[in-house]
Amino acid sequence: MRSMTGYGRITKNIGDYSYNVEIKSLNSKNLNINASISPLFSPLELNIQNLVKKYFKRGTLRISIDIKLLKTDNIIDVDLGLAKAYYNALNNLINELHLADDVNLEDLLKFKDIVKISIDEKTIDDIWKGMKEVLEEVIETVLRYQKEEGKDLKDFLNSYLNELEDIVIKIEEDAHQIKEKYREQLKHNINSLISNIDNIDENRLEMEIVLLAERADISEEIDRLKSHIRRFKNFLENENNNDSIGQELDFICQEMHREFNTIASKSKILDITNLSLEGRTLVNKIREQAQNIH
């Protein structure tokens, strides 16, 4: 199990290039890849995206890539014809306006289209080979970081789940009070309407109690809570999870929260109501931790 929080950075020289790659991984419901790289190497952006997607399913990944050339390559081209055209145009402007200025190199360099930087396809391929190697090393560093964080997350979650199991057991133990509670409530209500409670049809009364108790029965909710907890634990213990489990665990938390809400709305027993409130609070803590699972 991995968390979505991670960090890695490597600087390495390969061939004629120096690579500095840094990755920061943060929480996010979906996968967001933000790669920062010089426009000169923009043809590599798609390769970077595709490589990262092989290792990450969720999280915001901030990737910073700096590439330096260790030898002078013929990647700068000067458009002399365009430079001469700009030079002549500026001189004509000076002459027409009777200006005292002269055209110099600084003036010409303000026209960005005179000096062009480009890298041929073969050079791009060579740069990608080195970058891919360094990027994969940094990714491995981030993955190790995430796995270490994942161990701590797993311990926290198992501790919370054990507490949640105790709460469900207590609710189950108190659930038998519901029928007796409704019996007392129904007799009290009837007693307030008639003075002689001895004349009540006990069979009819018992039927009414059974009907009310069935409406307030929480056994199904308890069974589903137990099932959700077992399923959650199975996900934590299964080391062969290939896909992201964070979203699945988040869904299980929603279901557990719903079961506790139903129990609280059905039960008139104060102890059960309080326990369901504790359960919801604990589920919120579990969900908060689970949202950081990759």
Coordinates of C-alpha atoms in Angstrom, one line a residue:
M1 CA 0.0 0.0 0.0
R2 CA 1.3 3.4 -0.9
S3 CA 0.4 6.9 0.1
M4 CA 0.0 9.7 -2.5
T5 CA 2.7 11.8 -0.7
G6 CA 6.2 11.4 -2.0
Y7 CA 9.4 13.2 -3.1
G8 CA 12.5 12.4 -5.2
R9 CA 15.3 14.3 -6.8
I10 CA 18.3 13.2 -8.9
T11 CA 21.1 15.1 -10.8
K12 CA 23.0 12.9 -13.2
N13 CA 25.2 13.3 -16.3
I14 CA 24.6 10.9 -19.1
G15 CA 26.5 11.2 -22.4
D16 CA 26.6 14.8 -23.5
Y17 CA 23.8 16.0 -21.2
S18 CA 23.2 16.8 -17.6
Y19 CA 19.8 16.0 -16.1
N20 CA 18.2 17.5 -12.9
V21 CA 14.8 15.9 -12.2
E22 CA 12.6 16.5 -9.2
I23 CA 9.2 15.0 -8.5
K24 CA 6.8 16.1 -5.7
S25 CA 3.6 13.9 -5.2
L26 CA 0.6 15.3 -3.4
N27 CA -2.9 14.2 -2.6
S28 CA -5.5 14.4 -5.4
K29 CA -8.7 12.5 -6.2
N30 CA -7.5 12.1 -9.8
L31 CA -4.1 12.0 -11.6
N32 CA -2.8 15.4 -12.4
I33 CA 0.7 15.7 -14.0
N34 CA 2.3 19.1 -14.1
A35 CA 5.6 18.9 -15.9
S36 CA 7.9 21.9 -16.1
I37 CA 10.5 21.7 -18.9
S38 CA 12.2 24.2 -21.2
P39 CA 10.2 24.9 -24.4
L40 CA 13.3 23.7 -26.3
F41 CA 12.5 20.1 -25.2
S42 CA 8.7 20.3 -25.5
P43 CA 8.6 17.4 -27.9
L44 CA 9.4 15.2 -24.9
E45 CA 6.4 16.2 -22.9
L46 CA 4.2 13.4 -24.2
N47 CA 6.9 10.8 -23.5
I48 CA 7.1 12.1 -19.9
Q49 CA 3.3 11.9 -19.4
N50 CA 3.1 8.4 -20.8
L51 CA 6.0 7.1 -18.6
V52 CA 4.6 8.6 -15.4
K53 CA 1.1 7.2 -16.0
K54 CA 2.6 3.7 -15.9
Y55 CA 3.5 4.1 -12.2
F56 CA 0.8 6.5 -10.8
K57 CA -3.0 6.3 -10.9
R58 CA -3.9 9.2 -8.5
G59 CA -2.3 12.3 -7.0
T60 CA -0.9 15.6 -8.2
L61 CA 2.6 15.1 -9.6
R62 CA 4.8 18.2 -9.9
I63 CA 7.7 17.4 -12.1
S64 CA 10.6 19.8 -12.7
I65 CA 13.2 18.8 -15.4
D66 CA 16.3 20.8 -16.2
I67 CA 18.5 19.7 -19.0
K68 CA 22.0 21.2 -19.8
L69 CA 24.1 20.6 -22.8
L70 CA 27.7 19.5 -21.8
K71 CA 29.1 20.2 -25.3
T72 CA 28.3 22.8 -27.9
D73 CA 25.9 21.5 -30.3
N74 CA 24.9 23.1 -33.6
I75 CA 21.4 24.0 -32.3
I76 CA 21.5 27.8 -32.9
D77 CA 20.7 29.2 -36.3
V78 CA 20.9 32.9 -37.2
D79 CA 18.7 34.1 -40.1
L80 CA 21.2 36.4 -41.7
G81 CA 18.8 37.5 -44.4
L82 CA 16.2 38.5 -41.9
A83 CA 18.8 40.3 -39.7
K84 CA 20.0 42.3 -42.7
A85 CA 16.4 43.2 -43.5
Y86 CA 15.8 44.4 -40.0
Y87 CA 19.1 46.3 -40.1
N88 CA 18.3 48.1 -43.3
A89 CA 14.8 48.9 -42.1
L90 CA 16.1 50.5 -38.9
N91 CA 18.7 52.5 -40.8
N92 CA 16.1 53.8 -43.1
L93 CA 14.0 54.8 -40.1
I94 CA 17.0 56.6 -38.6
N95 CA 17.7 58.5 -41.8
E96 CA 14.0 59.4 -42.4
L97 CA 13.6 60.7 -38.9
H98 CA 17.1 62.3 -38.8
L99 CA 18.0 60.4 -35.7
A100 CA 21.5 60.5 -34.2
D101 CA 21.3 56.8 -33.2
D102 CA 23.1 53.9 -34.8
V103 CA 21.8 50.4 -35.3
N104 CA 23.7 47.9 -33.1
L105 CA 23.6 44.2 -32.2
E106 CA 21.4 44.8 -29.1
D107 CA 18.8 46.4 -31.3
L108 CA 18.8 43.4 -33.7
L109 CA 18.6 40.8 -30.9
K110 CA 15.3 42.3 -29.7
F111 CA 13.8 40.7 -32.8
K112 CA 13.4 37.1 -31.5
D113 CA 12.9 35.6 -34.9
I114 CA 16.5 36.4 -36.0
V115 CA 18.1 33.8 -33.7
K116 CA 16.4 30.5 -33.8
I117 CA 17.1 27.5 -31.5
S118 CA 16.1 24.1 -32.7
I119 CA 17.0 20.5 -32.0
D120 CA 16.8 17.8 -34.6
E121 CA 14.9 14.5 -34.1
K122 CA 18.0 12.4 -33.6
T123 CA 19.3 14.7 -30.8
I124 CA 15.8 14.7 -29.2
D125 CA 15.9 10.9 -29.2
D126 CA 19.3 10.8 -27.5
I127 CA 18.2 13.3 -24.9
W128 CA 15.1 11.2 -24.2
K129 CA 17.1 8.0 -23.6
G130 CA 19.1 9.7 -20.8
M131 CA 16.0 11.5 -19.4
K132 CA 14.0 8.3 -19.3
E133 CA 16.7 6.6 -17.3
V134 CA 16.9 9.5 -14.8
L135 CA 13.1 9.9 -14.6
E136 CA 12.6 6.2 -13.8
E137 CA 15.2 6.5 -11.0
V138 CA 13.4 9.5 -9.5
I139 CA 10.1 7.6 -9.8
E140 CA 11.5 4.7 -7.9
T141 CA 12.7 7.1 -5.2
V142 CA 9.1 8.5 -5.0
L143 CA 7.6 5.0 -4.9
R144 CA 9.9 4.0 -2.0
Y145 CA 8.9 7.1 -0.1
Q146 CA 5.2 6.4 -0.8
K147 CA 5.5 2.8 0.4
E148 CA 7.1 3.9 3.7
E149 CA 4.3 6.4 4.2
G150 CA 1.9 3.6 3.3
K151 CA 3.1 1.5 6.2
D152 CA 2.3 4.2 8.7
L153 CA -1.1 4.8 7.0
K154 CA -1.8 1.0 7.3
D155 CA -1.0 1.0 11.0
F156 CA -3.3 4.0 11.6
L157 CA -6.1 2.5 9.7
N158 CA -6.0 -0.9 11.3
S159 CA -6.0 0.8 14.7
Y160 CA -9.1 2.8 13.8
L161 CA -10.8 -0.2 12.3
N162 CA -10.3 -2.2 15.5
E163 CA -11.9 0.7 17.5
L164 CA -14.7 0.7 14.9
E165 CA -15.3 -3.1 15.5
D166 CA -15.5 -2.5 19.2
I167 CA -18.2 0.1 18.6
V168 CA -20.2 -2.2 16.4
I169 CA -20.0 -5.0 19.0
K170 CA -21.3 -2.7 21.7
I171 CA -24.2 -1.6 19.4
E172 CA -25.0 -5.2 18.8
E173 CA -25.0 -6.0 22.5
D174 CA -27.4 -3.1 23.2
A175 CA -29.7 -3.7 20.2
H176 CA -31.9 -6.1 22.3
Q177 CA -33.0 -3.2 24.3
I178 CA -34.9 -1.7 21.4
K179 CA -38.0 -4.0 21.7
E180 CA -38.3 -3.5 25.4
K181 CA -37.9 0.2 24.9
Y182 CA -40.8 0.3 22.4
R183 CA -42.9 -1.9 24.7
E184 CA -42.5 0.7 27.6
Q185 CA -43.1 3.6 25.3
L186 CA -46.2 2.1 23.8
K187 CA -47.7 1.2 27.2
H188 CA -46.9 4.7 28.5
N189 CA -48.6 6.3 25.5
I190 CA -51.7 4.1 25.9
N191 CA -51.7 4.7 29.7
S192 CA -51.9 8.4 29.0
L193 CA -55.1 7.9 26.9
I194 CA -57.0 5.4 29.1
S195 CA -57.1 5.0 32.8
N196 CA -57.4 1.2 33.1
I197 CA -54.4 -0.4 31.5
D198 CA -55.5 -3.9 32.6
N199 CA -58.3 -3.9 29.9
I200 CA -55.7 -3.7 27.1
D201 CA -55.6 -6.6 24.7
E202 CA -52.2 -8.0 25.4
N203 CA -52.0 -9.9 22.1
R204 CA -52.8 -6.7 20.1
L205 CA -50.3 -4.8 22.2
E206 CA -47.6 -7.4 21.5
M207 CA -48.3 -7.2 17.8
E208 CA -47.9 -3.5 17.8
I209 CA -44.7 -3.8 19.7
V210 CA -43.4 -6.4 17.2
L211 CA -44.3 -4.1 14.2
L212 CA -42.6 -1.1 15.8
A213 CA -39.5 -3.2 16.7
E214 CA -39.3 -4.5 13.1
R215 CA -39.2 -0.9 11.9
A216 CA -36.4 -0.1 14.3
D217 CA -34.5 -3.4 13.7
I218 CA -30.8 -2.5 13.1
S219 CA -29.5 -6.1 12.6
E220 CA -29.0 -5.6 8.9
E221 CA -27.1 -2.4 9.4
I222 CA -24.9 -4.1 12.0
D223 CA -24.2 -7.0 9.6
R224 CA -23.4 -4.6 6.7
L225 CA -21.0 -2.7 9.0
K226 CA -19.2 -5.9 9.9
S227 CA -19.0 -6.8 6.2
H228 CA -17.6 -3.3 5.3
I229 CA -14.9 -3.5 8.0
R230 CA -13.8 -7.0 6.9
R231 CA -13.7 -5.8 3.3
F232 CA -11.7 -2.7 4.3
K233 CA -9.2 -4.9 6.2
N234 CA -8.9 -7.3 3.3
F235 CA -7.8 -4.4 1.0
L236 CA -5.2 -3.3 3.5
E237 CA -3.8 -6.8 3.9
N238 CA -3.8 -7.7 0.2
E239 CA -0.4 -7.0 -1.2
N240 CA -1.4 -8.0 -4.7
N241 CA -3.6 -4.9 -5.3
N242 CA -2.6 -3.8 -8.7
D243 CA -5.0 -1.0 -9.2
S244 CA -5.6 2.1 -7.0
I245 CA -7.5 1.1 -3.8
G246 CA -7.9 4.6 -2.5
Q247 CA -11.2 5.2 -4.3
E248 CA -12.6 1.9 -3.3
L249 CA -11.8 2.5 0.4
D250 CA -13.3 6.0 0.2
F251 CA -16.5 4.3 -1.1
I252 CA -16.5 1.8 1.8
C253 CA -16.2 4.8 4.2
Q254 CA -19.3 6.4 2.6
E255 CA -21.2 3.2 3.1
M256 CA -20.2 2.8 6.7
H257 CA -21.2 6.4 7.4
R258 CA -24.6 5.7 5.9
E259 CA -25.1 2.6 8.1
F260 CA -24.3 4.6 11.3
N261 CA -26.7 7.3 10.2
T262 CA -29.5 4.8 9.7
I263 CA -28.8 3.2 13.1
A264 CA -29.0 6.6 14.8
S265 CA -32.3 7.4 13.1
K266 CA -33.9 4.1 13.9
S267 CA -32.8 3.7 17.5
K268 CA -34.4 5.4 20.5
I269 CA -31.7 4.0 22.8
L270 CA -29.4 6.8 24.0
D271 CA -26.4 4.5 24.3
I272 CA -26.9 3.3 20.7
T273 CA -27.3 6.8 19.5
N274 CA -24.1 7.9 21.2
L275 CA -22.2 4.9 19.9
S276 CA -23.4 5.6 16.3
L277 CA -22.1 9.1 16.7
E278 CA -18.7 7.8 17.8
G279 CA -18.8 5.5 14.9
R280 CA -19.4 8.3 12.4
T281 CA -16.6 10.4 13.9
L282 CA -14.2 7.4 13.6
V283 CA -15.3 6.8 10.0
N284 CA -14.5 10.4 9.2
K285 CA -11.0 9.9 10.6
I286 CA -10.6 6.7 8.6
R287 CA -11.8 8.4 5.5
E288 CA -9.4 11.3 6.0
Q289 CA -6.5 8.9 6.1
A290 CA -7.8 6.7 3.3
Q291 CA -7.9 9.7 1.0
N292 CA -4.1 9.8 1.0
I293 CA -3.9 6.2 -0.2
H294 CA -2.8 5.8 -3.8

